[in-house]
JSON list of C-alpha atoms in Angstrom, two decimals:
[
{"chain": "A", "resi": 1, "resn": "MET", "atom": "CA", "xyz": [1.62, -24.70, 9.55]},
{"chain": "A", "resi": 2, "resn": "PRO", "atom": "CA", "xyz": [3.95, -24.92, 6.52]},
{"chain": "A", "resi": 3, "resn": "SER", "atom": "CA", "xyz": [6.27, -21.94, 6.13]},
{"chain": "A", "resi": 4, "resn": "TRP", "atom": "CA", "xyz": [4.98, -21.15, 2.63]},
{"chain": "A", "resi": 5, "resn": "LEU", "atom": "CA", "xyz": [1.41, -21.06, 3.92]},
{"chain": "A", "resi": 6, "resn": "SER", "atom": "CA", "xyz": [2.20, -18.75, 6.84]},
{"chain": "A", "resi": 7, "resn": "ALA", "atom": "CA", "xyz": [4.17, -16.45, 4.51]},
{"chain": "A", "resi": 8, "resn": "SER", "atom": "CA", "xyz": [1.26, -16.37, 2.05]},
{"chain": "A", "resi": 9, "resn": "LEU", "atom": "CA", "xyz": [-1.21, -15.53, 4.82]},
{"chain": "A", "resi": 10, "resn": "VAL", "atom": "CA", "xyz": [0.99, -12.71, 6.13]},
{"chain": "A", "resi": 11, "resn": "PHE", "atom": "CA", "xyz": [1.39, -11.21, 2.66]},
{"chain": "A", "resi": 12, "resn": "LEU", "atom": "CA", "xyz": [-2.31, -11.48, 1.78]},
{"chain": "A", "resi": 13, "resn": "SER", "atom": "CA", "xyz": [-3.41, -10.09, 5.14]},
{"chain": "A", "resi": 14, "resn": "ALA", "atom": "CA", "xyz": [-1.03, -7.15, 4.80]},
{"chain": "A", "resi": 15, "resn": "PHE", "atom": "CA", "xyz": [-2.14, -6.48, 1.23]},
{"chain": "A", "resi": 16, "resn": "LEU", "atom": "CA", "xyz": [-5.84, -6.53, 2.17]},
{"chain": "A", "resi": 17, "resn": "PHE", "atom": "CA", "xyz": [-5.23, -4.30, 5.18]},
{"chain": "A", "resi": 18, "resn": "LEU", "atom": "CA", "xyz": [-3.29, -1.75, 3.12]},
{"chain": "A", "resi": 19, "resn": "SER", "atom": "CA", "xyz": [-5.71, -1.75, 0.20]},
{"chain": "A", "resi": 20, "resn": "TRP", "atom": "CA", "xyz": [-8.93, -1.52, 2.23]},
{"chain": "A", "resi": 21, "resn": "GLY", "atom": "CA", "xyz": [-10.83, 1.61, 1.18]},
{"chain": "A", "resi": 22, "resn": "ILE", "atom": "CA", "xyz": [-7.97, 2.84, -0.97]},
{"chain": "A", "resi": 23, "resn": "SER", "atom": "CA", "xyz": [-10.30, 4.04, -3.72]},
{"chain": "A", "resi": 24, "resn": "ASP", "atom": "CA", "xyz": [-11.72, 6.57, -1.26]},
{"chain": "A", "resi": 25, "resn": "TRP", "atom": "CA", "xyz": [-8.35, 8.35, -1.28]},
{"chain": "A", "resi": 26, "resn": "SER", "atom": "CA", "xyz": [-8.26, 10.76, -4.19]},
{"chain": "A", "resi": 27, "resn": "LEU", "atom": "CA", "xyz": [-4.97, 11.06, -6.06]},
{"chain": "A", "resi": 28, "resn": "ALA", "atom": "CA", "xyz": [-2.64, 13.50, -4.28]},
{"chain": "A", "resi": 29, "resn": "GLY", "atom": "CA", "xyz": [-5.42, 14.17, -1.77]},
{"chain": "A", "resi": 30, "resn": "PRO", "atom": "CA", "xyz": [-4.20, 12.60, 1.49]},
{"chain": "A", "resi": 31, "resn": "PHE", "atom": "CA", "xyz": [-1.33, 13.93, 3.53]},
{"chain": "A", "resi": 32, "resn": "VAL", "atom": "CA", "xyz": [1.85, 11.87, 3.63]},
{"chain": "A", "resi": 33, "resn": "ASP", "atom": "CA", "xyz": [2.21, 13.12, 7.19]},
{"chain": "A", "resi": 34, "resn": "PRO", "atom": "CA", "xyz": [-1.01, 14.60, 8.59]},
{"chain": "A", "resi": 35, "resn": "HIS", "atom": "CA", "xyz": [0.80, 15.92, 11.67]},
{"chain": "A", "resi": 36, "resn": "GLY", "atom": "CA", "xyz": [3.43, 17.81, 9.70]},
{"chain": "A", "resi": 37, "resn": "LYS", "atom": "CA", "xyz": [0.88, 18.70, 7.00]},
{"chain": "A", "resi": 38, "resn": "ILE", "atom": "CA", "xyz": [3.13, 17.25, 4.29]},
{"chain": "A", "resi": 39, "resn": "PRO", "atom": "CA", "xyz": [1.01, 16.88, 1.13]},
{"chain": "A", "resi": 40, "resn": "SER", "atom": "CA", "xyz": [1.29, 14.11, -1.44]},
{"chain": "A", "resi": 41, "resn": "GLN", "atom": "CA", "xyz": [1.19, 16.31, -4.55]},
{"chain": "A", "resi": 42, "resn": "ASP", "atom": "CA", "xyz": [3.98, 14.28, -6.21]},
{"chain": "A", "resi": 43, "resn": "GLU", "atom": "CA", "xyz": [1.50, 11.42, -6.57]},
{"chain": "A", "resi": 44, "resn": "ALA", "atom": "CA", "xyz": [-0.39, 13.40, -9.22]},
{"chain": "A", "resi": 45, "resn": "VAL", "atom": "CA", "xyz": [2.83, 14.01, -11.16]},
{"chain": "A", "resi": 46, "resn": "TYR", "atom": "CA", "xyz": [3.99, 10.39, -11.01]},
{"chain": "A", "resi": 47, "resn": "SER", "atom": "CA", "xyz": [0.53, 9.14, -11.97]},
{"chain": "A", "resi": 48, "resn": "HIS", "atom": "CA", "xyz": [0.38, 11.52, -14.95]},
{"chain": "A", "resi": 49, "resn": "VAL", "atom": "CA", "xyz": [3.78, 10.29, -16.17]},
{"chain": "A", "resi": 50, "resn": "ALA", "atom": "CA", "xyz": [2.76, 6.63, -15.74]},
{"chain": "A", "resi": 51, "resn": "LEU", "atom": "CA", "xyz": [-0.54, 7.15, -17.57]},
{"chain": "A", "resi": 52, "resn": "ARG", "atom": "CA", "xyz": [1.26, 8.95, -20.38]},
{"chain": "A", "resi": 53, "resn": "MET", "atom": "CA", "xyz": [3.54, 5.92, -20.78]},
{"chain": "A", "resi": 54, "resn": "ALA", "atom": "CA", "xyz": [0.60, 3.52, -20.74]},
{"chain": "A", "resi": 55, "resn": "GLU", "atom": "CA", "xyz": [-1.44, 5.51, -23.26]},
{"chain": "A", "resi": 56, "resn": "HIS", "atom": "CA", "xyz": [1.29, 6.49, -25.74]},
{"chain": "A", "resi": 57, "resn": "GLY", "atom": "CA", "xyz": [3.65, 3.56, -25.35]},
{"chain": "A", "resi": 58, "resn": "ASP", "atom": "CA", "xyz": [6.75, 5.71, -24.84]},
{"chain": "A", "resi": 59, "resn": "TRP", "atom": "CA", "xyz": [8.19, 3.67, -21.98]},
{"chain": "A", "resi": 60, "resn": "LEU", "atom": "CA", "xyz": [11.75, 4.93, -22.29]},
{"chain": "A", "resi": 61, "resn": "THR", "atom": "CA", "xyz": [11.24, 8.69, -21.90]},
{"chain": "A", "resi": 62, "resn": "PRO", "atom": "CA", "xyz": [9.02, 10.06, -19.11]},
{"chain": "A", "resi": 63, "resn": "HIS", "atom": "CA", "xyz": [6.90, 13.08, -20.04]},
{"chain": "A", "resi": 64, "resn": "PHE", "atom": "CA", "xyz": [4.93, 15.51, -17.90]},
{"chain": "A", "resi": 65, "resn": "LEU", "atom": "CA", "xyz": [2.74, 18.17, -19.53]},
{"chain": "A", "resi": 66, "resn": "ASP", "atom": "CA", "xyz": [4.37, 17.44, -22.91]},
{"chain": "A", "resi": 67, "resn": "ARG", "atom": "CA", "xyz": [7.88, 18.03, -21.57]},
{"chain": "A", "resi": 68, "resn": "PHE", "atom": "CA", "xyz": [10.65, 15.63, -20.69]},
{"chain": "A", "resi": 69, "resn": "PHE", "atom": "CA", "xyz": [10.45, 14.66, -17.02]},
{"chain": "A", "resi": 70, "resn": "LEU", "atom": "CA", "xyz": [13.87, 13.30, -16.08]},
{"chain": "A", "resi": 71, "resn": "THR", "atom": "CA", "xyz": [14.03, 14.31, -12.43]},
{"chain": "A", "resi": 72, "resn": "LYS", "atom": "CA", "xyz": [13.42, 10.77, -11.13]},
{"chain": "A", "resi": 73, "resn": "PRO", "atom": "CA", "xyz": [14.38, 7.31, -12.44]},
{"chain": "A", "resi": 74, "resn": "PRO", "atom": "CA", "xyz": [11.57, 5.44, -14.20]},
{"chain": "A", "resi": 75, "resn": "LEU", "atom": "CA", "xyz": [10.99, 2.21, -12.25]},
{"chain": "A", "resi": 76, "resn": "LEU", "atom": "CA", "xyz": [7.85, 3.41, -10.44]},
{"chain": "A", "resi": 77, "resn": "TYR", "atom": "CA", "xyz": [6.48, 4.92, -13.68]},
{"chain": "A", "resi": 78, "resn": "TRP", "atom": "CA", "xyz": [7.00, 1.61, -15.47]},
{"chain": "A", "resi": 79, "resn": "LEU", "atom": "CA", "xyz": [5.28, -0.40, -12.74]},
{"chain": "A", "resi": 80, "resn": "SER", "atom": "CA", "xyz": [2.34, 2.00, -12.33]},
{"chain": "A", "resi": 81, "resn": "GLY", "atom": "CA", "xyz": [1.94, 2.39, -16.08]},
{"chain": "A", "resi": 82, "resn": "ALA", "atom": "CA", "xyz": [1.99, -1.37, -16.63]},
{"chain": "A", "resi": 83, "resn": "SER", "atom": "CA", "xyz": [-0.58, -1.81, -13.85]},
{"chain": "A", "resi": 84, "resn": "ALA", "atom": "CA", "xyz": [-2.86, 0.80, -15.43]},
{"chain": "A", "resi": 85, "resn": "LYS", "atom": "CA", "xyz": [-2.41, -0.88, -18.82]},
{"chain": "A", "resi": 86, "resn": "LEU", "atom": "CA", "xyz": [-3.32, -4.30, -17.42]},
{"chain": "A", "resi": 87, "resn": "PHE", "atom": "CA", "xyz": [-6.11, -3.41, -15.00]},
{"chain": "A", "resi": 88, "resn": "GLY", "atom": "CA", "xyz": [-7.47, -0.13, -16.36]},
{"chain": "A", "resi": 89, "resn": "VAL", "atom": "CA", "xyz": [-7.02, 3.41, -15.14]},
{"chain": "A", "resi": 90, "resn": "SER", "atom": "CA", "xyz": [-7.96, 3.81, -11.49]},
{"chain": "A", "resi": 91, "resn": "ALA", "atom": "CA", "xyz": [-6.45, 4.98, -8.24]},
{"chain": "A", "resi": 92, "resn": "PHE", "atom": "CA", "xyz": [-6.12, 1.33, -7.20]},
{"chain": "A", "resi": 93, "resn": "SER", "atom": "CA", "xyz": [-4.22, 0.24, -10.32]},
{"chain": "A", "resi": 94, "resn": "LEU", "atom": "CA", "xyz": [-1.86, 3.22, -10.14]},
{"chain": "A", "resi": 95, "resn": "ARG", "atom": "CA", "xyz": [-1.16, 2.51, -6.47]},
{"chain": "A", "resi": 96, "resn": "LEU", "atom": "CA", "xyz": [-0.90, -1.26, -6.90]},
{"chain": "A", "resi": 97, "resn": "PRO", "atom": "CA", "xyz": [2.95, -1.34, -7.08]},
{"chain": "A", "resi": 98, "resn": "SER", "atom": "CA", "xyz": [3.17, 0.56, -3.79]},
{"chain": "A", "resi": 99, "resn": "LEU", "atom": "CA", "xyz": [0.57, -1.71, -2.21]},
{"chain": "A", "resi": 100, "resn": "ILE", "atom": "CA", "xyz": [2.50, -4.82, -3.24]},
{"chain": "A", "resi": 101, "resn": "ALA", "atom": "CA", "xyz": [5.76, -3.27, -2.06]},
{"chain": "A", "resi": 102, "resn": "GLY", "atom": "CA", "xyz": [4.22, -2.39, 1.31]},
{"chain": "A", "resi": 103, "resn": "ALA", "atom": "CA", "xyz": [2.87, -5.91, 1.80]},
{"chain": "A", "resi": 104, "resn": "LEU", "atom": "CA", "xyz": [6.20, -7.44, 0.74]},
{"chain": "A", "resi": 105, "resn": "GLY", "atom": "CA", "xyz": [8.02, -5.25, 3.26]},
{"chain": "A", "resi": 106, "resn": "VAL", "atom": "CA", "xyz": [5.78, -6.59, 6.02]},
{"chain": "A", "resi": 107, "resn": "LEU", "atom": "CA", "xyz": [6.42, -10.15, 4.82]},
{"chain": "A", "resi": 108, "resn": "ILE", "atom": "CA", "xyz": [10.21, -9.62, 4.83]},
{"chain": "A", "resi": 109, "resn": "VAL", "atom": "CA", "xyz": [10.10, -8.40, 8.43]},
{"chain": "A", "resi": 110, "resn": "PHE", "atom": "CA", "xyz": [8.04, -11.44, 9.39]},
{"chain": "A", "resi": 111, "resn": "LEU", "atom": "CA", "xyz": [10.44, -13.89, 7.71]},
{"chain": "A", "resi": 112, "resn": "TRP", "atom": "CA", "xyz": [13.53, -12.13, 9.05]},
{"chain": "A", "resi": 113, "resn": "VAL", "atom": "CA", "xyz": [12.36, -12.17, 12.68]},
{"chain": "A", "resi": 114, "resn": "ARG", "atom": "CA", "xyz": [11.00, -15.71, 12.28]},
{"chain": "A", "resi": 115, "resn": "GLU", "atom": "CA", "xyz": [14.52, -16.99, 11.63]},
{"chain": "A", "resi": 116, "resn": "ALA", "atom": "CA", "xyz": [15.61, -16.22, 15.20]},
{"chain": "A", "resi": 117, "resn": "ARG", "atom": "CA", "xyz": [12.40, -15.82, 17.19]},
{"chain": "A", "resi": 118, "resn": "PRO", "atom": "CA", "xyz": [9.08, -17.67, 17.68]},
{"chain": "A", "resi": 119, "resn": "TRP", "atom": "CA", "xyz": [6.29, -17.17, 15.17]},
{"chain": "A", "resi": 120, "resn": "TYR", "atom": "CA", "xyz": [4.32, -14.87, 17.45]},
{"chain": "A", "resi": 121, "resn": "ALA", "atom": "CA", "xyz": [7.30, -12.51, 17.82]},
{"chain": "A", "resi": 122, "resn": "ALA", "atom": "CA", "xyz": [7.62, -12.41, 14.04]},
{"chain": "A", "resi": 123, "resn": "LEU", "atom": "CA", "xyz": [3.91, -11.72, 13.75]},
{"chain": "A", "resi": 124, "resn": "LEU", "atom": "CA", "xyz": [4.12, -8.87, 16.27]},
{"chain": "A", "resi": 125, "resn": "ALA", "atom": "CA", "xyz": [7.06, -7.33, 14.39]},
{"chain": "A", "resi": 126, "resn": "ALA", "atom": "CA", "xyz": [5.17, -7.55, 11.09]},
{"chain": "A", "resi": 127, "resn": "ALA", "atom": "CA", "xyz": [2.05, -6.05, 12.69]},
{"chain": "A", "resi": 128, "resn": "ALA", "atom": "CA", "xyz": [4.10, -3.21, 14.18]},
{"chain": "A", "resi": 129, "resn": "LEU", "atom": "CA", "xyz": [5.37, -2.24, 10.73]},
{"chain": "A", "resi": 130, "resn": "LEU", "atom": "CA", "xyz": [1.99, -2.72, 9.07]},
{"chain": "A", "resi": 131, "resn": "THR", "atom": "CA", "xyz": [0.18, -0.46, 11.53]},
{"chain": "A", "resi": 132, "resn": "HIS", "atom": "CA", "xyz": [2.83, 2.25, 11.58]},
{"chain": "A", "resi": 133, "resn": "ASP", "atom": "CA", "xyz": [1.10, 5.35, 10.25]},
{"chain": "A", "resi": 134, "resn": "LEU", "atom": "CA", "xyz": [3.90, 6.37, 7.88]},
{"chain": "A", "resi": 135, "resn": "TRP", "atom": "CA", "xyz": [4.31, 2.88, 6.40]},
{"chain": "A", "resi": 136, "resn": "PHE", "atom": "CA", "xyz": [0.54, 2.58, 6.04]},
{"chain": "A", "resi": 137, "resn": "ARG", "atom": "CA", "xyz": [0.23, 5.90, 4.21]},
{"chain": "A", "resi": 138, "resn": "LEU", "atom": "CA", "xyz": [3.25, 5.52, 1.93]},
{"chain": "A", "resi": 139, "resn": "SER", "atom": "CA", "xyz": [2.12, 2.03, 0.91]},
{"chain": "A", "resi": 140, "resn": "ARG", "atom": "CA", "xyz": [-1.22, 3.47, -0.22]},
{"chain": "A", "resi": 141, "resn": "LEU", "atom": "CA", "xyz": [0.19, 6.27, -2.41]},
{"chain": "A", "resi": 142, "resn": "ASN", "atom": "CA", "xyz": [1.78, 6.17, -5.85]},
{"chain": "A", "resi": 143, "resn": "LEU", "atom": "CA", "xyz": [5.12, 7.42, -4.53]},
{"chain": "A", "resi": 144, "resn": "THR", "atom": "CA", "xyz": [8.63, 5.97, -4.62]},
{"chain": "A", "resi": 145, "resn": "ASP", "atom": "CA", "xyz": [9.06, 5.59, -0.84]},
{"chain": "A", "resi": 146, "resn": "ALA", "atom": "CA", "xyz": [7.36, 2.24, -0.23]},
{"chain": "A", "resi": 147, "resn": "LEU", "atom": "CA", "xyz": [9.12, 0.66, -3.20]},
{"chain": "A", "resi": 148, "resn": "LEU", "atom": "CA", "xyz": [12.54, 1.97, -2.14]},
{"chain": "A", "resi": 149, "resn": "SER", "atom": "CA", "xyz": [12.04, 0.95, 1.51]},
{"chain": "A", "resi": 150, "resn": "THR", "atom": "CA", "xyz": [11.08, -2.60, 0.55]},
{"chain": "A", "resi": 151, "resn": "LEU", "atom": "CA", "xyz": [14.03, -2.91, -1.83]},
{"chain": "A", "resi": 152, "resn": "PHE", "atom": "CA", "xyz": [16.25, -1.73, 1.04]},
{"chain": "A", "resi": 153, "resn": "LEU", "atom": "CA", "xyz": [14.80, -4.33, 3.41]},
{"chain": "A", "resi": 154, "resn": "ALA", "atom": "CA", "xyz": [15.05, -7.11, 0.84]},
{"chain": "A", "resi": 155, "resn": "ALA", "atom": "CA", "xyz": [18.65, -6.24, -0.03]},
{"chain": "A", "resi": 156, "resn": "LEU", "atom": "CA", "xyz": [19.77, -6.46, 3.60]},
{"chain": "A", "resi": 157, "resn": "TRP", "atom": "CA", "xyz": [17.76, -9.60, 4.30]},
{"chain": "A", "resi": 158, "resn": "LEU", "atom": "CA", "xyz": [19.10, -11.46, 1.27]},
{"chain": "A", "resi": 159, "resn": "LEU", "atom": "CA", "xyz": [22.73, -10.34, 1.65]},
{"chain": "A", "resi": 160, "resn": "PRO", "atom": "CA", "xyz": [23.93, -13.48, 3.51]},
{"chain": "A", "resi": 161, "resn": "ARG", "atom": "CA", "xyz": [21.69, -15.78, 1.46]},
{"chain": "A", "resi": 162, "resn": "ALA", "atom": "CA", "xyz": [21.97, -14.55, -2.13]},
{"chain": "A", "resi": 163, "resn": "PRO", "atom": "CA", "xyz": [24.50, -11.72, -2.55]},
{"chain": "A", "resi": 164, "resn": "TRP", "atom": "CA", "xyz": [23.94, -11.50, -6.30]},
{"chain": "A", "resi": 165, "resn": "ILE", "atom": "CA", "xyz": [20.23, -10.85, -5.75]},
{"chain": "A", "resi": 166, "resn": "THR", "atom": "CA", "xyz": [21.21, -8.13, -3.28]},
{"chain": "A", "resi": 167, "resn": "GLY", "atom": "CA", "xyz": [23.23, -6.54, -6.09]},
{"chain": "A", "resi": 168, "resn": "VAL", "atom": "CA", "xyz": [20.20, -6.62, -8.38]},
{"chain": "A", "resi": 169, "resn": "LEU", "atom": "CA", "xyz": [18.03, -5.07, -5.67]},
{"chain": "A", "resi": 170, "resn": "CYS", "atom": "CA", "xyz": [20.56, -2.27, -5.15]},
{"chain": "A", "resi": 171, "resn": "GLY", "atom": "CA", "xyz": [20.37, -1.57, -8.88]},
{"chain": "A", "resi": 172, "resn": "LEU", "atom": "CA", "xyz": [16.58, -1.48, -8.74]},
{"chain": "A", "resi": 173, "resn": "ALA", "atom": "CA", "xyz": [16.78, 0.94, -5.82]},
{"chain": "A", "resi": 174, "resn": "LEU", "atom": "CA", "xyz": [18.81, 3.29, -8.02]},
{"chain": "A", "resi": 175, "resn": "LEU", "atom": "CA", "xyz": [16.14, 2.96, -10.70]},
{"chain": "A", "resi": 176, "resn": "THR", "atom": "CA", "xyz": [13.56, 3.93, -8.08]},
{"chain": "A", "resi": 177, "resn": "LYS", "atom": "CA", "xyz": [14.89, 7.11, -6.52]},
{"chain": "A", "resi": 178, "resn": "GLY", "atom": "CA", "xyz": [18.26, 8.15, -7.93]},
{"chain": "A", "resi": 179, "resn": "LEU", "atom": "CA", "xyz": [20.74, 9.27, -5.27]},
{"chain": "A", "resi": 180, "resn": "ALA", "atom": "CA", "xyz": [18.45, 8.17, -2.44]},
{"chain": "A", "resi": 181, "resn": "GLY", "atom": "CA", "xyz": [18.55, 4.75, -4.07]},
{"chain": "A", "resi": 182, "resn": "LEU", "atom": "CA", "xyz": [22.21, 4.51, -3.06]},
{"chain": "A", "resi": 183, "resn": "MET", "atom": "CA", "xyz": [21.17, 3.86, 0.55]},
{"chain": "A", "resi": 184, "resn": "PRO", "atom": "CA", "xyz": [20.92, 0.04, 0.20]},
{"chain": "A", "resi": 185, "resn": "PHE", "atom": "CA", "xyz": [24.28, -0.06, -1.60]},
{"chain": "A", "resi": 186, "resn": "ILE", "atom": "CA", "xyz": [25.94, 2.07, 1.11]},
{"chain": "A", "resi": 187, "resn": "ALA", "atom": "CA", "xyz": [24.42, -0.09, 3.86]},
{"chain": "A", "resi": 188, "resn": "VAL", "atom": "CA", "xyz": [25.58, -3.30, 2.17]},
{"chain": "A", "resi": 189, "resn": "CYS", "atom": "CA", "xyz": [29.11, -1.93, 1.76]},
{"chain": "A", "resi": 190, "resn": "ALA", "atom": "CA", "xyz": [29.17, -0.89, 5.44]},
{"chain": "A", "resi": 191, "resn": "ILE", "atom": "CA", "xyz": [28.01, -4.33, 6.56]},
{"chain": "A", "resi": 192, "resn": "LEU", "atom": "CA", "xyz": [30.61, -6.10, 4.42]},
{"chain": "A", "resi": 193, "resn": "PHE", "atom": "CA", "xyz": [33.37, -3.78, 5.68]},
{"chain": "A", "resi": 194, "resn": "LEU", "atom": "CA", "xyz": [32.41, -4.27, 9.34]},
{"chain": "A", "resi": 195, "resn": "ARG", "atom": "CA", "xyz": [32.17, -8.03, 8.85]},
{"chain": "A", "resi": 196, "resn": "ARG", "atom": "CA", "xyz": [35.66, -8.11, 7.36]},
{"chain": "A", "resi": 197, "resn": "GLU", "atom": "CA", "xyz": [37.03, -5.98, 10.22]},
{"chain": "A", "resi": 198, "resn": "TYR", "atom": "CA", "xyz": [35.38, -8.20, 12.81]},
{"chain": "A", "resi": 199, "resn": "ARG", "atom": "CA", "xyz": [36.94, -11.30, 11.26]},
{"chain": "A", "resi": 200, "resn": "ARG", "atom": "CA", "xyz": [40.34, -9.60, 11.11]},
{"chain": "A", "resi": 201, "resn": "LEU", "atom": "CA", "xyz": [40.19, -8.61, 14.78]},
{"chain": "A", "resi": 202, "resn": "ALA", "atom": "CA", "xyz": [38.96, -12.05, 15.79]},
{"chain": "A", "resi": 203, "resn": "LEU", "atom": "CA", "xyz": [41.99, -13.81, 14.26]}
]
């Protein structure tokens, strides 16, 4: 099977799995972690901000309840607002960026493992991430976590292949979750430092 076809099948399968029955989840209704009883109330706030952008066209300044809402960077608001603008207002359209991010994360794991292991090992690794309860839930909610996690994965995966794209992804991570968005940048710096030290010691 061609690599592009297997990658497409993994992405589409993951997207369909994550989006199945998503409209039955009311906004901010499900728990992020049902065991710890952690609610997803931030989803209502982020969705309100995104809808406000889509309806009023003020894409540069987030608003919540007619006040400036500058506590988080705007990337998720832009993506969710654009999705609502394109596909209409619904729980599915608002959650579409997280769904795509979740499916892309699964695809990255598949491609990464596939480079060094047989296809079935890569498929098992992708399935393990896809069926993890936390990944499944975060990919189905209009929250920043799935987007940030996928940007993190993509930045590390692309570091030896396209360092400049890794830099762009680190910037997008900052636009997703502020200080928490520094995690990919810190990880990339640590990898580069350790690689340099390994080469120095090997000489």
